[in-house]
PDB file of C-alpha atoms in Angstrom:
ATOM      1  CA  MET C 581       0.055   0.155  -0.304  1.00 53.00           C
ATOM      2  CA  GLY C 582       1.166   3.501  -0.832  1.00 66.00           C
ATOM      3  CA  ALA C 583       1.855   6.430   1.397  1.00 85.00           C
ATOM      4  CA  LEU C 584      -1.612   7.300   3.515  1.00 91.00           C
ATOM      5  CA  THR C 585      -2.685  11.052   2.018  1.00 95.00           C
ATOM      6  CA  HIS C 586      -6.275  12.715   2.167  1.00 96.00           C
ATOM      7  CA  ALA C 587      -6.825  11.817  -1.346  1.00 94.00           C
ATOM      8  CA  SER C 588      -6.209   8.047  -0.866  1.00 94.00           C
ATOM      9  CA  LEU C 589      -8.373   7.800   2.510  1.00 95.00           C
ATOM     10  CA  VAL C 590     -11.636   9.374   0.628  1.00 93.00           C
ATOM     11  CA  GLU C 591     -12.848   6.234  -0.716  1.00 93.00           C
ATOM     12  CA  TYR C 592     -12.463   4.778   2.721  1.00 95.00           C
ATOM     13  CA  LEU C 593     -14.183   7.514   4.660  1.00 95.00           C
ATOM     14  CA  LEU C 594     -17.383   7.483   2.235  1.00 94.00           C
ATOM     15  CA  GLU C 595     -17.556   3.952   2.507  1.00 94.00           C
ATOM     16  CA  GLU C 596     -17.672   3.854   6.181  1.00 96.00           C
ATOM     17  CA  ALA C 597     -20.144   6.420   6.226  1.00 95.00           C
ATOM     18  CA  TYR C 598     -22.683   4.644   3.495  1.00 94.00           C
ATOM     19  CA  GLU C 599     -21.728   1.738   5.981  1.00 96.00           C
ATOM     20  CA  VAL C 600     -23.316   3.761   9.086  1.00 96.00           C
ATOM     21  CA  ALA C 601     -26.269   4.716   7.218  1.00 94.00           C
ATOM     22  CA  GLU C 602     -27.147   0.630   5.925  1.00 94.00           C
ATOM     23  CA  THR C 603     -26.664   0.091   9.817  1.00 95.00           C
ATOM     24  CA  ILE C 604     -28.949   2.271  10.862  1.00 95.00           C
ATOM     25  CA  GLU C 605     -31.543   2.047   7.900  1.00 93.00           C
ATOM     26  CA  THR C 606     -31.381  -1.946   8.321  1.00 94.00           C
ATOM     27  CA  GLY C 607     -32.305  -1.685  12.004  1.00 93.00           C
ATOM     28  CA  ASN C 608     -29.153  -3.125  13.053  1.00 92.00           C
ATOM     29  CA  PRO C 609     -28.485  -3.799  16.537  1.00 94.00           C
ATOM     30  CA  ASP C 610     -26.451  -0.485  18.458  1.00 96.00           C
ATOM     31  CA  ALA C 611     -23.467  -2.510  18.972  1.00 96.00           C
ATOM     32  CA  GLU C 612     -23.036  -2.648  15.203  1.00 96.00           C
ATOM     33  CA  LEU C 613     -23.797   0.945  14.920  1.00 97.00           C
ATOM     34  CA  GLN C 614     -21.234   1.944  17.870  1.00 97.00           C
ATOM     35  CA  GLY C 615     -18.766  -0.041  15.834  1.00 97.00           C
ATOM     36  CA  GLU C 616     -19.722   1.960  12.338  1.00 97.00           C
ATOM     37  CA  LEU C 617     -19.339   4.922  14.081  1.00 97.00           C
ATOM     38  CA  GLY C 618     -16.010   3.971  15.326  1.00 97.00           C
ATOM     39  CA  ASP C 619     -15.024   3.200  12.023  1.00 97.00           C
ATOM     40  CA  VAL C 620     -16.380   6.852  10.861  1.00 98.00           C
ATOM     41  CA  LEU C 621     -14.195   8.311  13.646  1.00 97.00           C
ATOM     42  CA  LEU C 622     -11.086   6.710  12.898  1.00 97.00           C
ATOM     43  CA  GLN C 623     -11.064   7.929   9.384  1.00 97.00           C
ATOM     44  CA  VAL C 624     -11.700  11.220  11.215  1.00 97.00           C
ATOM     45  CA  VAL C 625      -8.536  10.556  13.298  1.00 97.00           C
ATOM     46  CA  LEU C 626      -6.273   8.977  10.457  1.00 97.00           C
ATOM     47  CA  HIS C 627      -7.189  12.927   8.358  1.00 97.00           C
ATOM     48  CA  ALA C 628      -6.212  14.667  11.635  1.00 98.00           C
ATOM     49  CA  ARG C 629      -3.347  12.995  12.126  1.00 97.00           C
ATOM     50  CA  LEU C 630      -1.924  13.402   8.527  1.00 97.00           C
ATOM     51  CA  ALA C 631      -2.351  17.327   8.964  1.00 98.00           C
ATOM     52  CA  GLU C 632      -1.079  17.324  12.079  1.00 98.00           C
ATOM     53  CA  GLU C 633       2.265  15.705  10.640  1.00 97.00           C
ATOM     54  CA  ARG C 634       2.514  18.901   8.157  1.00 96.00           C
ATOM     55  CA  GLY C 635       1.746  20.716  10.794  1.00 98.00           C
ATOM     56  CA  ALA C 636      -2.028  22.412   9.697  1.00 98.00           C
ATOM     57  CA  PHE C 637      -4.272  21.200  12.375  1.00 98.00           C
ATOM     58  CA  THR C 638      -4.615  18.587  15.116  1.00 98.00           C
ATOM     59  CA  PHE C 639      -7.793  16.641  16.164  1.00 98.00           C
ATOM     60  CA  ASP C 640      -8.150  18.602  19.048  1.00 98.00           C
ATOM     61  CA  ASP C 641      -8.349  21.619  16.539  1.00 98.00           C
ATOM     62  CA  VAL C 642     -10.774  19.697  14.638  1.00 98.00           C
ATOM     63  CA  ALA C 643     -12.933  19.088  18.073  1.00 97.00           C
ATOM     64  CA  ARG C 644     -12.455  22.644  19.371  1.00 97.00           C
ATOM     65  CA  GLY C 645     -13.807  24.031  15.830  1.00 96.00           C
ATOM     66  CA  LEU C 646     -16.787  21.344  15.905  1.00 96.00           C
ATOM     67  CA  GLY C 647     -17.867  23.016  19.183  1.00 95.00           C
ATOM     68  CA  ALA C 648     -17.474  26.786  18.268  1.00 94.00           C
ATOM     69  CA  LYS C 649     -19.463  25.679  15.218  1.00 92.00           C
ATOM     70  CA  MET C 650     -22.238  23.928  16.994  1.00 91.00           C
ATOM     71  CA  VAL C 651     -22.812  26.793  19.268  1.00 93.00           C
ATOM     72  CA  ARG C 652     -22.614  29.576  16.388  1.00 90.00           C
ATOM     73  CA  ARG C 653     -24.853  27.436  14.292  1.00 88.00           C
ATOM     74  CA  ASN C 654     -27.562  26.383  17.076  1.00 87.00           C
ATOM     75  CA  PRO C 655     -28.535  29.767  18.732  1.00 86.00           C
ATOM     76  CA  HIS C 656     -31.603  28.153  19.385  1.00 83.00           C
ATOM     77  CA  VAL C 657     -30.053  25.539  21.959  1.00 87.00           C
ATOM     78  CA  PHE C 658     -26.741  27.615  22.990  1.00 90.00           C
ATOM     79  CA  ARG C 659     -25.895  30.873  24.521  1.00 91.00           C
ATOM     80  CA  PRO C 660     -22.687  32.374  22.883  1.00 91.00           C
ATOM     81  CA  ASP C 661     -20.841  30.894  26.165  1.00 93.00           C
ATOM     82  CA  GLY C 662     -21.823  27.366  25.209  1.00 92.00           C
ATOM     83  CA  SER C 663     -24.090  27.239  28.008  1.00 92.00           C
ATOM     84  CA  LEU C 664     -27.670  26.015  27.109  1.00 91.00           C
ATOM     85  CA  GLN C 665     -30.675  28.383  26.333  1.00 90.00           C
ATOM     86  CA  ASP C 666     -33.475  28.328  29.113  1.00 90.00           C
ATOM     87  CA  SER C 667     -36.079  27.633  26.415  1.00 87.00           C
ATOM     88  CA  PHE C 668     -36.239  26.051  22.854  1.00 81.00           C
ATOM     89  CA  PRO C 669     -37.955  27.071  19.522  1.00 75.00           C
ATOM     90  CA  ALA C 670     -41.496  25.511  19.529  1.00 71.00           C
ATOM     91  CA  THR C 671     -41.143  24.030  16.110  1.00 85.00           C
ATOM     92  CA  VAL C 672     -38.773  22.556  13.576  1.00 85.00           C
ATOM     93  CA  ASP C 673     -39.655  25.521  11.134  1.00 85.00           C
ATOM     94  CA  GLN C 674     -38.545  27.898  13.505  1.00 81.00           C
ATOM     95  CA  ILE C 675     -35.481  26.042  13.928  1.00 84.00           C
ATOM     96  CA  VAL C 676     -34.990  25.288  10.457  1.00 83.00           C
ATOM     97  CA  ARG C 677     -35.118  29.212   9.815  1.00 82.00           C
ATOM     98  CA  LYS C 678     -32.652  29.777  12.493  1.00 82.00           C
ATOM     99  CA  TRP C 679     -30.112  27.521  10.876  1.00 80.00           C
ATOM    100  CA  ASP C 680     -30.873  29.010   7.705  1.00 81.00           C
ATOM    101  CA  ALA C 681     -30.218  32.710   8.979  1.00 84.00           C
ATOM    102  CA  VAL C 682     -26.923  31.537  10.542  1.00 85.00           C
ATOM    103  CA  LYS C 683     -25.478  30.169   7.503  1.00 82.00           C
ATOM    104  CA  ARG C 684     -26.376  33.104   5.721  1.00 83.00           C
ATOM    105  CA  ALA C 685     -24.810  35.280   8.088  1.00 86.00           C
ATOM    106  CA  GLU C 686     -21.529  33.174   7.635  1.00 87.00           C
ATOM    107  CA  HIS C 687     -21.491  32.967   4.203  1.00 86.00           C
ATOM    108  CA  PRO C 688     -22.725  36.249   2.496  1.00 85.00           C
ATOM    109  CA  ALA C 689     -21.461  35.959  -0.581  1.00 85.00           C
ATOM    110  CA  ARG C 690     -24.026  33.121  -1.289  1.00 82.00           C
ATOM    111  CA  THR C 691     -26.731  34.778  -2.959  1.00 81.00           C
ATOM    112  CA  ASN C 692     -28.005  31.451  -4.473  1.00 86.00           C
ATOM    113  CA  PRO C 693     -29.168  28.570  -2.012  1.00 87.00           C
ATOM    114  CA  LEU C 694     -27.656  25.914  -3.867  1.00 88.00           C
ATOM    115  CA  GLU C 695     -24.167  26.697  -3.617  1.00 88.00           C
ATOM    116  CA  GLY C 696     -22.297  24.723  -1.298  1.00 86.00           C
ATOM    117  CA  ILE C 697     -24.154  21.616  -2.208  1.00 90.00           C
ATOM    118  CA  PRO C 698     -21.149  18.812  -2.619  1.00 90.00           C
ATOM    119  CA  GLN C 699     -20.998  18.369  -6.657  1.00 87.00           C
ATOM    120  CA  ALA C 700     -19.009  14.894  -5.609  1.00 87.00           C
ATOM    121  CA  LEU C 701     -22.555  13.769  -3.770  1.00 91.00           C
ATOM    122  CA  PRO C 702     -24.546  11.137  -5.556  1.00 93.00           C
ATOM    123  CA  ALA C 703     -26.719  12.318  -8.061  1.00 94.00           C
ATOM    124  CA  LEU C 704     -30.231  11.459  -5.918  1.00 95.00           C
ATOM    125  CA  ALA C 705     -28.723  12.954  -2.690  1.00 94.00           C
ATOM    126  CA  ARG C 706     -27.578  16.063  -4.706  1.00 94.00           C
ATOM    127  CA  ALA C 707     -31.238  16.378  -6.427  1.00 96.00           C
ATOM    128  CA  GLN C 708     -32.959  15.820  -2.589  1.00 95.00           C
ATOM    129  CA  LYS C 709     -30.502  18.771  -1.230  1.00 94.00           C
ATOM    130  CA  SER C 710     -30.803  20.942  -4.063  1.00 95.00           C
ATOM    131  CA  VAL C 711     -34.968  20.642  -4.293  1.00 95.00           C
ATOM    132  CA  ASP C 712     -34.651  20.931   0.068  1.00 93.00           C
ATOM    133  CA  ARG C 713     -32.710  24.338  -0.581  1.00 90.00           C
ATOM    134  CA  ALA C 714     -34.588  25.795  -2.992  1.00 92.00           C
ATOM    135  CA  ALA C 715     -37.583  25.048  -1.133  1.00 92.00           C
ATOM    136  CA  ARG C 716     -36.407  26.765   2.007  1.00 88.00           C
ATOM    137  CA  ALA C 717     -35.601  29.682   0.410  1.00 88.00           C
ATOM    138  CA  GLY C 718     -38.669  30.256  -1.848  1.00 90.00           C
ATOM    139  CA  ALA C 719     -36.840  29.952  -4.869  1.00 90.00           C
ATOM    140  CA  PRO C 720     -38.165  27.947  -8.077  1.00 92.00           C
ATOM    141  CA  LEU C 721     -38.556  24.226  -7.941  1.00 94.00           C
ATOM    142  CA  PRO C 722     -38.444  21.634 -11.140  1.00 93.00           C
ATOM    143  CA  PRO C 723     -41.772  20.558 -11.728  1.00 93.00           C
ATOM    144  CA  PRO C 724     -43.339  17.858  -9.658  1.00 94.00           C
ATOM    145  CA  ALA C 725     -44.041  14.224 -10.512  1.00 93.00           C
ATOM    146  CA  PRO C 726     -47.038  11.969  -9.618  1.00 93.00           C
ATOM    147  CA  ILE C 727     -45.649   9.903  -6.728  1.00 91.00           C
ATOM    148  CA  PRO C 728     -47.202   7.008  -4.827  1.00 95.00           C
ATOM    149  CA  GLU C 729     -48.679   7.018  -1.398  1.00 95.00           C
ATOM    150  CA  THR C 730     -45.886   5.382   0.615  1.00 94.00           C
ATOM    151  CA  GLU C 731     -41.693   5.408   0.551  1.00 94.00           C
ATOM    152  CA  ASP C 732     -41.752   1.902  -0.316  1.00 95.00           C
ATOM    153  CA  GLU C 733     -43.652   2.430  -3.320  1.00 96.00           C
ATOM    154  CA  LEU C 734     -41.628   5.341  -4.428  1.00 96.00           C
ATOM    155  CA  GLY C 735     -38.477   3.049  -3.978  1.00 95.00           C
ATOM    156  CA  GLU C 736     -39.849   0.736  -6.026  1.00 96.00           C
ATOM    157  CA  GLN C 737     -41.339   3.637  -8.678  1.00 96.00           C
ATOM    158  CA  LEU C 738     -37.652   4.773  -8.359  1.00 96.00           C
ATOM    159  CA  LEU C 739     -35.859   1.355  -9.016  1.00 96.00           C
ATOM    160  CA  ALA C 740     -38.403   1.082 -12.452  1.00 96.00           C
ATOM    161  CA  VAL C 741     -37.422   4.234 -13.726  1.00 96.00           C
ATOM    162  CA  VAL C 742     -33.696   3.042 -13.533  1.00 96.00           C
ATOM    163  CA  ARG C 743     -34.292  -0.488 -15.152  1.00 97.00           C
ATOM    164  CA  SER C 744     -36.142   1.524 -17.898  1.00 97.00           C
ATOM    165  CA  ALA C 745     -33.071   3.529 -18.297  1.00 97.00           C
ATOM    166  CA  HIS C 746     -31.104   0.570 -18.405  1.00 97.00           C
ATOM    167  CA  ALA C 747     -33.296  -1.128 -20.960  1.00 97.00           C
ATOM    168  CA  ALA C 748     -33.273   2.284 -23.320  1.00 97.00           C
ATOM    169  CA  GLY C 749     -29.240   2.214 -22.902  1.00 97.00           C
ATOM    170  CA  PHE C 750     -29.292   5.469 -20.386  1.00 97.00           C
ATOM    171  CA  ASP C 751     -27.040   5.974 -17.418  1.00 95.00           C
ATOM    172  CA  ALA C 752     -29.844   6.720 -14.669  1.00 95.00           C
ATOM    173  CA  GLU C 753     -27.163   8.276 -12.614  1.00 94.00           C
ATOM    174  CA  ARG C 754     -25.546  10.482 -15.385  1.00 94.00           C
ATOM    175  CA  ALA C 755     -28.721  11.796 -16.604  1.00 95.00           C
ATOM    176  CA  LEU C 756     -29.832  12.851 -12.673  1.00 96.00           C
ATOM    177  CA  ARG C 757     -26.585  14.484 -12.504  1.00 93.00           C
ATOM    178  CA  GLY C 758     -27.339  16.663 -15.948  1.00 94.00           C
ATOM    179  CA  ALA C 759     -30.661  17.622 -14.724  1.00 95.00           C
ATOM    180  CA  VAL C 760     -29.724  18.719 -11.329  1.00 95.00           C
ATOM    181  CA  ARG C 761     -26.458  20.604 -12.935  1.00 93.00           C
ATOM    182  CA  ARG C 762     -29.223  22.317 -15.250  1.00 94.00           C
ATOM    183  CA  TYR C 763     -31.535  22.826 -12.397  1.00 94.00           C
ATOM    184  CA  GLN C 764     -28.912  24.733 -10.473  1.00 91.00           C
ATOM    185  CA  GLN C 765     -27.359  26.525 -12.995  1.00 90.00           C
ATOM    186  CA  GLY C 766     -31.186  27.829 -14.158  1.00 86.00           C
ATOM    187  CA  ALA C 767     -31.985  28.525 -10.314  1.00 57.00           C
ATOM    188  CA  PRO C 768     -31.478  32.020  -9.282  1.00 48.00           C
TER     189      PRO C 768
END
């Protein structure tokens, strides 16, 4: 195996994150979730160690930065000194609006709600995040399609679309990436 670098470790970080998601979604026992979360944490530790070796930052810096970010981005939970607020917003909508306002203040140059969505996300996750951000910002949304009553039925419908795309010689992931890219470029 060659030298460990941030780039050489990316695939393992992503794989471990997907394993955590699968463990949660399939209802595995807490002990398995604990192990999978440990695997993700190991990836964070490795990246921090590589950064420390080149004098950039340490794991402690990462943890301190995370703590400061959580306090800064969650004023509905924390006071500026990090202590808990006496009361919390009544609704999730109020929390989301507060979160969005804090994020806008942190990135004032971002005028498009779709900026900052990772390009490396799988197409469906990127589409979901794009629609969610646009909806919260009141930006134009792509046209809707009829959907079934349940999430299981929606999954079956999505799988059927992929099968039909395959039969027609299309790459469904690439097609959706292109549609999301066109949507993001057309959004204000």
